[in-house]
Amino acid sequence: MQNPFASYSPPRFTRRNGVVIFMVKIAIAFVDDHPVMVAGLCQLFSAAEEMAVIATGKNAEDIVDIALNMRPDVMIVDLSMPGPVLEAIAKVTSMRP
């Protein structure tokens, strides 16, 4: 799976009124087999200044790949996708609690 977000690097700090403010963005990943849903969630969460969508996927295999390679802070997964979704989640949580 090619990662379109591989070059993403959140800003480490910003200046407001001469004051340095350190910024930490919450890295989010979505895995859903409905592209319209993924696009809507990406648009919604990307609008928030403190969040960054770092990866998207469309099947159970992507759950493991994204979790282990991209290491998001939060993953939102469609549990009703076809395939071994719950097994993929169990694998990720056993490897990266």
CSV table of N, CA, C and O in Angstrom, one decimal, residues 2-83:
chain,number,residue,atom,x,y,z
A,2,GLN,N,0.7,2.1,-1.0
A,2,GLN,CA,1.5,3.3,-1.1
A,2,GLN,C,0.8,4.3,-0.1
A,2,GLN,O,-0.4,4.5,-0.1
A,3,ASN,N,1.7,5.0,0.6
A,3,ASN,CA,1.2,5.9,1.6
A,3,ASN,C,1.2,7.4,1.1
A,3,ASN,O,2.3,7.9,1.0
A,4,PRO,N,0.1,8.0,0.8
A,4,PRO,CA,0.1,9.4,0.3
A,4,PRO,C,0.5,10.4,1.4
A,4,PRO,O,0.7,11.6,1.1
A,5,PHE,N,0.6,10.0,2.6
A,5,PHE,CA,0.8,10.9,3.7
A,5,PHE,C,2.3,10.7,4.3
A,5,PHE,O,2.6,11.2,5.3
A,6,ALA,N,3.1,10.0,3.6
A,6,ALA,CA,4.4,9.7,4.1
A,6,ALA,C,5.3,10.9,4.3
A,6,ALA,O,6.1,10.9,5.2
A,7,SER,N,5.1,12.0,3.6
A,7,SER,CA,5.9,13.1,3.8
A,7,SER,C,5.3,14.1,4.8
A,7,SER,O,5.9,15.2,5.0
A,8,TYR,N,4.2,13.8,5.4
A,8,TYR,CA,3.6,14.6,6.4
A,8,TYR,C,4.5,14.9,7.6
A,8,TYR,O,5.1,13.9,8.2
A,9,SER,N,4.7,16.1,8.0
A,9,SER,CA,5.4,16.4,9.2
A,9,SER,C,4.7,17.6,9.9
A,9,SER,O,4.7,18.7,9.4
A,10,PRO,N,4.1,17.4,11.0
A,10,PRO,CA,3.4,18.5,11.7
A,10,PRO,C,4.3,19.5,12.2
A,10,PRO,O,5.5,19.2,12.5
A,11,PRO,N,3.8,20.8,12.3
A,11,PRO,CA,4.7,21.8,12.8
A,11,PRO,C,5.0,21.6,14.3
A,11,PRO,O,4.2,21.1,15.0
A,12,ARG,N,6.2,21.9,14.7
A,12,ARG,CA,6.6,21.7,16.0
A,12,ARG,C,6.3,22.9,16.9
A,12,ARG,O,6.0,22.8,18.1
A,13,PHE,N,6.2,24.1,16.3
A,13,PHE,CA,5.9,25.3,17.1
A,13,PHE,C,5.4,26.4,16.2
A,13,PHE,O,5.6,26.3,15.0
A,14,THR,N,4.7,27.4,16.7
A,14,THR,CA,4.3,28.5,16.0
A,14,THR,C,4.5,29.8,16.9
A,14,THR,O,4.7,29.6,18.1
A,15,ARG,N,4.4,30.9,16.3
A,15,ARG,CA,4.5,32.2,17.0
A,15,ARG,C,3.2,32.9,16.9
A,15,ARG,O,2.7,33.1,15.9
A,16,ARG,N,2.7,33.3,18.1
A,16,ARG,CA,1.5,34.2,18.1
A,16,ARG,C,1.8,35.3,19.0
A,16,ARG,O,2.1,35.1,20.2
A,17,ASN,N,1.7,36.5,18.5
A,17,ASN,CA,1.9,37.7,19.3
A,17,ASN,C,3.3,37.7,19.9
A,17,ASN,O,3.4,38.1,21.1
A,18,GLY,N,4.3,37.2,19.3
A,18,GLY,CA,5.6,37.1,19.8
A,18,GLY,C,5.9,36.0,20.8
A,18,GLY,O,7.0,35.9,21.3
A,19,VAL,N,4.9,35.2,21.0
A,19,VAL,CA,5.1,34.1,22.0
A,19,VAL,C,5.2,32.8,21.2
A,19,VAL,O,4.4,32.5,20.3
A,20,VAL,N,6.1,32.0,21.6
A,20,VAL,CA,6.3,30.7,20.9
A,20,VAL,C,5.3,29.7,21.5
A,20,VAL,O,5.3,29.5,22.8
A,21,ILE,N,4.5,29.0,20.7
A,21,ILE,CA,3.6,28.0,21.2
A,21,ILE,C,3.9,26.7,20.5
A,21,ILE,O,4.0,26.6,19.3
A,22,PHE,N,4.2,25.7,21.4
A,22,PHE,CA,4.5,24.4,20.8
A,22,PHE,C,3.2,23.7,20.4
A,22,PHE,O,2.2,23.7,21.2
A,23,MET,N,3.2,23.1,19.3
A,23,MET,CA,2.0,22.5,18.8
A,23,MET,C,2.2,21.0,18.6
A,23,MET,O,3.2,20.5,18.1
A,24,VAL,N,1.3,20.2,19.2
A,24,VAL,CA,1.3,18.8,19.0
A,24,VAL,C,-0.1,18.4,18.4
A,24,VAL,O,-1.1,18.7,19.0
A,25,LYS,N,0.0,17.9,17.2
A,25,LYS,CA,-1.2,17.5,16.5
A,25,LYS,C,-1.6,16.0,16.8
A,25,LYS,O,-0.7,15.2,17.0
A,26,ILE,N,-2.8,15.7,16.9
A,26,ILE,CA,-3.3,14.4,17.1
A,26,ILE,C,-3.3,13.7,15.8
A,26,ILE,O,-4.0,14.1,14.9
A,27,ALA,N,-2.5,12.6,15.6
A,27,ALA,CA,-2.5,11.9,14.3
A,27,ALA,C,-3.6,10.9,14.3
A,27,ALA,O,-3.8,10.1,15.1
A,28,ILE,N,-4.4,11.0,13.2
A,28,ILE,CA,-5.6,10.2,13.1
A,28,ILE,C,-5.6,9.4,11.8
A,28,ILE,O,-5.1,9.9,10.8
A,29,ALA,N,-6.1,8.2,11.8
A,29,ALA,CA,-6.2,7.3,10.6
A,29,ALA,C,-7.6,6.8,10.5
A,29,ALA,O,-8.2,6.5,11.6
A,30,PHE,N,-8.1,6.6,9.3
A,30,PHE,CA,-9.4,6.1,9.1
A,30,PHE,C,-9.3,4.8,8.2
A,30,PHE,O,-8.5,4.8,7.3
A,31,VAL,N,-10.1,3.8,8.6
A,31,VAL,CA,-10.1,2.6,7.8
A,31,VAL,C,-11.6,2.3,7.6
A,31,VAL,O,-12.3,2.0,8.5
A,32,ASP,N,-12.0,2.4,6.3
A,32,ASP,CA,-13.4,2.2,6.0
A,32,ASP,C,-13.5,1.8,4.5
A,32,ASP,O,-12.7,2.3,3.7
A,33,ASP,N,-14.4,0.9,4.1
A,33,ASP,CA,-14.5,0.4,2.7
A,33,ASP,C,-15.4,1.3,1.9
A,33,ASP,O,-15.6,1.1,0.7
A,34,HIS,N,-15.9,2.4,2.5
A,34,HIS,CA,-16.8,3.3,1.7
A,34,HIS,C,-16.0,4.6,1.5
A,34,HIS,O,-15.8,5.4,2.5
A,35,PRO,N,-15.5,4.9,0.3
A,35,PRO,CA,-14.7,6.1,0.0
A,35,PRO,C,-15.4,7.4,0.3
A,35,PRO,O,-14.7,8.3,0.7
A,36,VAL,N,-16.7,7.5,0.2
A,36,VAL,CA,-17.4,8.7,0.5
A,36,VAL,C,-17.3,9.0,2.0
A,36,VAL,O,-17.1,10.2,2.4
A,37,MET,N,-17.4,8.0,2.8
A,37,MET,CA,-17.3,8.1,4.3
A,37,MET,C,-15.9,8.6,4.6
A,37,MET,O,-15.7,9.5,5.5
A,38,VAL,N,-14.9,8.0,4.1
A,38,VAL,CA,-13.5,8.3,4.4
A,38,VAL,C,-13.2,9.8,3.9
A,38,VAL,O,-12.7,10.6,4.7
A,39,ALA,N,-13.7,10.2,2.8
A,39,ALA,CA,-13.5,11.5,2.3
A,39,ALA,C,-14.2,12.5,3.2
A,39,ALA,O,-13.6,13.6,3.6
A,40,GLY,N,-15.4,12.2,3.7
A,40,GLY,CA,-16.1,13.1,4.6
A,40,GLY,C,-15.4,13.3,5.9
A,40,GLY,O,-15.3,14.4,6.5
A,41,LEU,N,-14.9,12.1,6.5
A,41,LEU,CA,-14.2,12.2,7.8
A,41,LEU,C,-12.9,12.9,7.6
A,41,LEU,O,-12.6,13.7,8.5
A,42,CYS,N,-12.2,12.7,6.5
A,42,CYS,CA,-10.9,13.4,6.3
A,42,CYS,C,-11.2,14.9,6.3
A,42,CYS,O,-10.4,15.7,6.9
A,43,GLN,N,-12.2,15.3,5.5
A,43,GLN,CA,-12.5,16.7,5.5
A,43,GLN,C,-12.9,17.3,6.8
A,43,GLN,O,-12.4,18.4,7.2
A,44,LEU,N,-13.7,16.6,7.5
A,44,LEU,CA,-14.2,17.1,8.9
A,44,LEU,C,-13.0,17.2,9.8
A,44,LEU,O,-12.8,18.2,10.5
A,45,PHE,N,-12.2,16.2,10.0
A,45,PHE,CA,-11.1,16.2,10.9
A,45,PHE,C,-9.9,17.1,10.5
A,45,PHE,O,-9.2,17.6,11.3
A,46,SER,N,-9.7,17.2,9.2
A,46,SER,CA,-8.6,18.1,8.7
A,46,SER,C,-8.9,19.5,9.0
A,46,SER,O,-8.0,20.3,9.0
A,47,ALA,N,-10.2,19.9,9.2
A,47,ALA,CA,-10.5,21.3,9.5
A,47,ALA,C,-10.1,21.7,10.9
A,47,ALA,O,-9.9,22.8,11.2
A,48,ALA,N,-9.9,20.7,11.8
A,48,ALA,CA,-9.5,21.0,13.1
A,48,ALA,C,-8.0,21.2,13.2
A,48,ALA,O,-7.2,20.4,12.7
A,49,GLU,N,-7.6,22.4,13.7
A,49,GLU,CA,-6.2,22.8,13.8
A,49,GLU,C,-5.4,21.8,14.6
A,49,GLU,O,-4.2,21.6,14.2
A,50,GLU,N,-5.9,21.2,15.6
A,50,GLU,CA,-5.1,20.3,16.4
A,50,GLU,C,-5.1,18.9,16.0
A,50,GLU,O,-4.5,18.0,16.7
A,51,MET,N,-5.7,18.6,14.8
A,51,MET,CA,-5.7,17.2,14.3
A,51,MET,C,-5.1,17.1,12.9
A,51,MET,O,-5.2,18.1,12.2
A,52,ALA,N,-4.6,15.9,12.6
A,52,ALA,CA,-4.0,15.7,11.3
A,52,ALA,C,-4.3,14.3,10.8
A,52,ALA,O,-4.1,13.3,11.6
A,53,VAL,N,-5.0,14.1,9.7
A,53,VAL,CA,-5.2,12.8,9.1
A,53,VAL,C,-3.9,12.4,8.5
A,53,VAL,O,-3.4,13.0,7.5
A,54,ILE,N,-3.4,11.3,9.0
A,54,ILE,CA,-2.1,10.8,8.4
A,54,ILE,C,-2.2,9.6,7.6
A,54,ILE,O,-1.2,9.3,6.9
A,55,ALA,N,-3.3,8.9,7.6
A,55,ALA,CA,-3.4,7.7,6.7
A,55,ALA,C,-4.9,7.3,6.6
A,55,ALA,O,-5.7,7.6,7.5
A,56,THR,N,-5.2,6.7,5.5
A,56,THR,CA,-6.5,6.1,5.3
A,56,THR,C,-6.3,4.7,4.7
A,56,THR,O,-5.3,4.4,4.1
A,57,GLY,N,-7.3,3.8,5.0
A,57,GLY,CA,-7.3,2.5,4.4
A,57,GLY,C,-8.6,2.0,4.1
A,57,GLY,O,-9.6,2.7,4.4
A,58,LYS,N,-8.7,0.8,3.4
A,58,LYS,CA,-10.0,0.4,3.0
A,58,LYS,C,-10.3,-1.1,3.3
A,58,LYS,O,-11.4,-1.6,2.9
A,59,ASN,N,-9.5,-1.8,4.1
A,59,ASN,CA,-9.7,-3.2,4.4
A,59,ASN,C,-9.0,-3.6,5.7
A,59,ASN,O,-8.2,-2.8,6.2
A,60,ALA,N,-9.2,-4.8,6.1
A,60,ALA,CA,-8.6,-5.3,7.4
A,60,ALA,C,-7.1,-5.3,7.3
A,60,ALA,O,-6.4,-5.0,8.3
A,61,GLU,N,-6.5,-5.6,6.2
A,61,GLU,CA,-5.1,-5.7,6.1
A,61,GLU,C,-4.5,-4.3,6.3
A,61,GLU,O,-3.4,-4.1,6.9
A,62,ASP,N,-5.2,-3.2,5.9
A,62,ASP,CA,-4.7,-1.9,6.0
A,62,ASP,C,-4.7,-1.5,7.5
A,62,ASP,O,-3.9,-0.6,7.9
A,63,ILE,N,-5.6,-2.1,8.3
A,63,ILE,CA,-5.6,-1.8,9.8
A,63,ILE,C,-4.2,-2.1,10.4
A,63,ILE,O,-3.6,-1.2,11.1
A,64,VAL,N,-3.7,-3.3,10.1
A,64,VAL,CA,-2.5,-3.7,10.7
A,64,VAL,C,-1.3,-2.9,10.1
A,64,VAL,O,-0.4,-2.4,10.8
A,65,ASP,N,-1.3,-2.7,8.8
A,65,ASP,CA,-0.3,-1.9,8.1
A,65,ASP,C,-0.2,-0.5,8.6
A,65,ASP,O,0.9,0.0,8.9
A,66,ILE,N,-1.3,0.2,8.7
A,66,ILE,CA,-1.3,1.6,9.2
A,66,ILE,C,-0.9,1.7,10.6
A,66,ILE,O,-0.1,2.5,11.0
A,67,ALA,N,-1.5,0.8,11.4
A,67,ALA,CA,-1.2,0.9,12.9
A,67,ALA,C,0.3,0.7,13.2
A,67,ALA,O,0.9,1.3,14.0
A,68,LEU,N,0.9,-0.3,12.5
A,68,LEU,CA,2.3,-0.6,12.8
A,68,LEU,C,3.3,0.3,12.1
A,68,LEU,O,4.4,0.6,12.6
A,69,ASN,N,3.0,0.8,10.9
A,69,ASN,CA,3.9,1.6,10.1
A,69,ASN,C,3.7,3.1,10.4
A,69,ASN,O,4.7,3.9,10.4
A,70,MET,N,2.5,3.6,10.5
A,70,MET,CA,2.2,5.0,10.6
A,70,MET,C,2.1,5.4,12.1
A,70,MET,O,2.3,6.6,12.4
A,71,ARG,N,1.7,4.5,12.9
A,71,ARG,CA,1.6,4.7,14.4
A,71,ARG,C,0.7,5.9,14.7
A,71,ARG,O,1.1,6.8,15.4
A,72,PRO,N,-0.6,5.9,14.3
A,72,PRO,CA,-1.5,7.0,14.6
A,72,PRO,C,-1.8,7.0,16.1
A,72,PRO,O,-1.8,6.0,16.7
A,73,ASP,N,-2.2,8.2,16.6
A,73,ASP,CA,-2.7,8.3,17.9
A,73,ASP,C,-4.1,7.7,18.1
A,73,ASP,O,-4.4,7.2,19.1
A,74,VAL,N,-4.9,7.9,17.0
A,74,VAL,CA,-6.2,7.4,17.0
A,74,VAL,C,-6.5,6.8,15.7
A,74,VAL,O,-6.1,7.3,14.6
A,75,MET,N,-7.2,5.6,15.7
A,75,MET,CA,-7.7,4.9,14.5
A,75,MET,C,-9.2,4.8,14.6
A,75,MET,O,-9.7,4.3,15.5
A,76,ILE,N,-9.9,5.2,13.5
A,76,ILE,CA,-11.3,5.1,13.4
A,76,ILE,C,-11.5,4.0,12.4
A,76,ILE,O,-11.2,4.2,11.2
A,77,VAL,N,-12.2,2.9,12.8
A,77,VAL,CA,-12.3,1.7,11.9
A,77,VAL,C,-13.8,1.3,11.8
A,77,VAL,O,-14.5,1.3,12.8
A,78,ASP,N,-14.2,1.0,10.6
A,78,ASP,CA,-15.5,0.5,10.3
A,78,ASP,C,-15.5,-1.0,10.7
A,78,ASP,O,-14.9,-1.8,10.0
A,79,LEU,N,-16.2,-1.3,11.7
A,79,LEU,CA,-16.3,-2.7,12.2
A,79,LEU,C,-17.1,-3.6,11.3
A,79,LEU,O,-17.0,-4.8,11.4
A,80,SER,N,-17.9,-3.0,10.4
A,80,SER,CA,-18.8,-3.8,9.6
A,80,SER,C,-18.2,-4.1,8.2
A,80,SER,O,-18.9,-4.6,7.3
A,81,MET,N,-16.9,-3.8,8.0
A,81,MET,CA,-16.3,-4.1,6.7
A,81,MET,C,-16.1,-5.6,6.5
A,81,MET,O,-16.0,-6.3,7.5
A,82,PRO,N,-16.2,-6.0,5.3
A,82,PRO,CA,-15.9,-7.5,5.1
A,82,PRO,C,-14.5,-7.8,5.4
A,82,PRO,O,-13.6,-7.0,5.3
A,83,GLY,N,-14.3,-9.1,5.8
A,83,GLY,CA,-13.0,-9.5,6.2
A,83,GLY,C,-12.8,-9.6,7.7
A,83,GLY,O,-13.6,-9.3,8.5
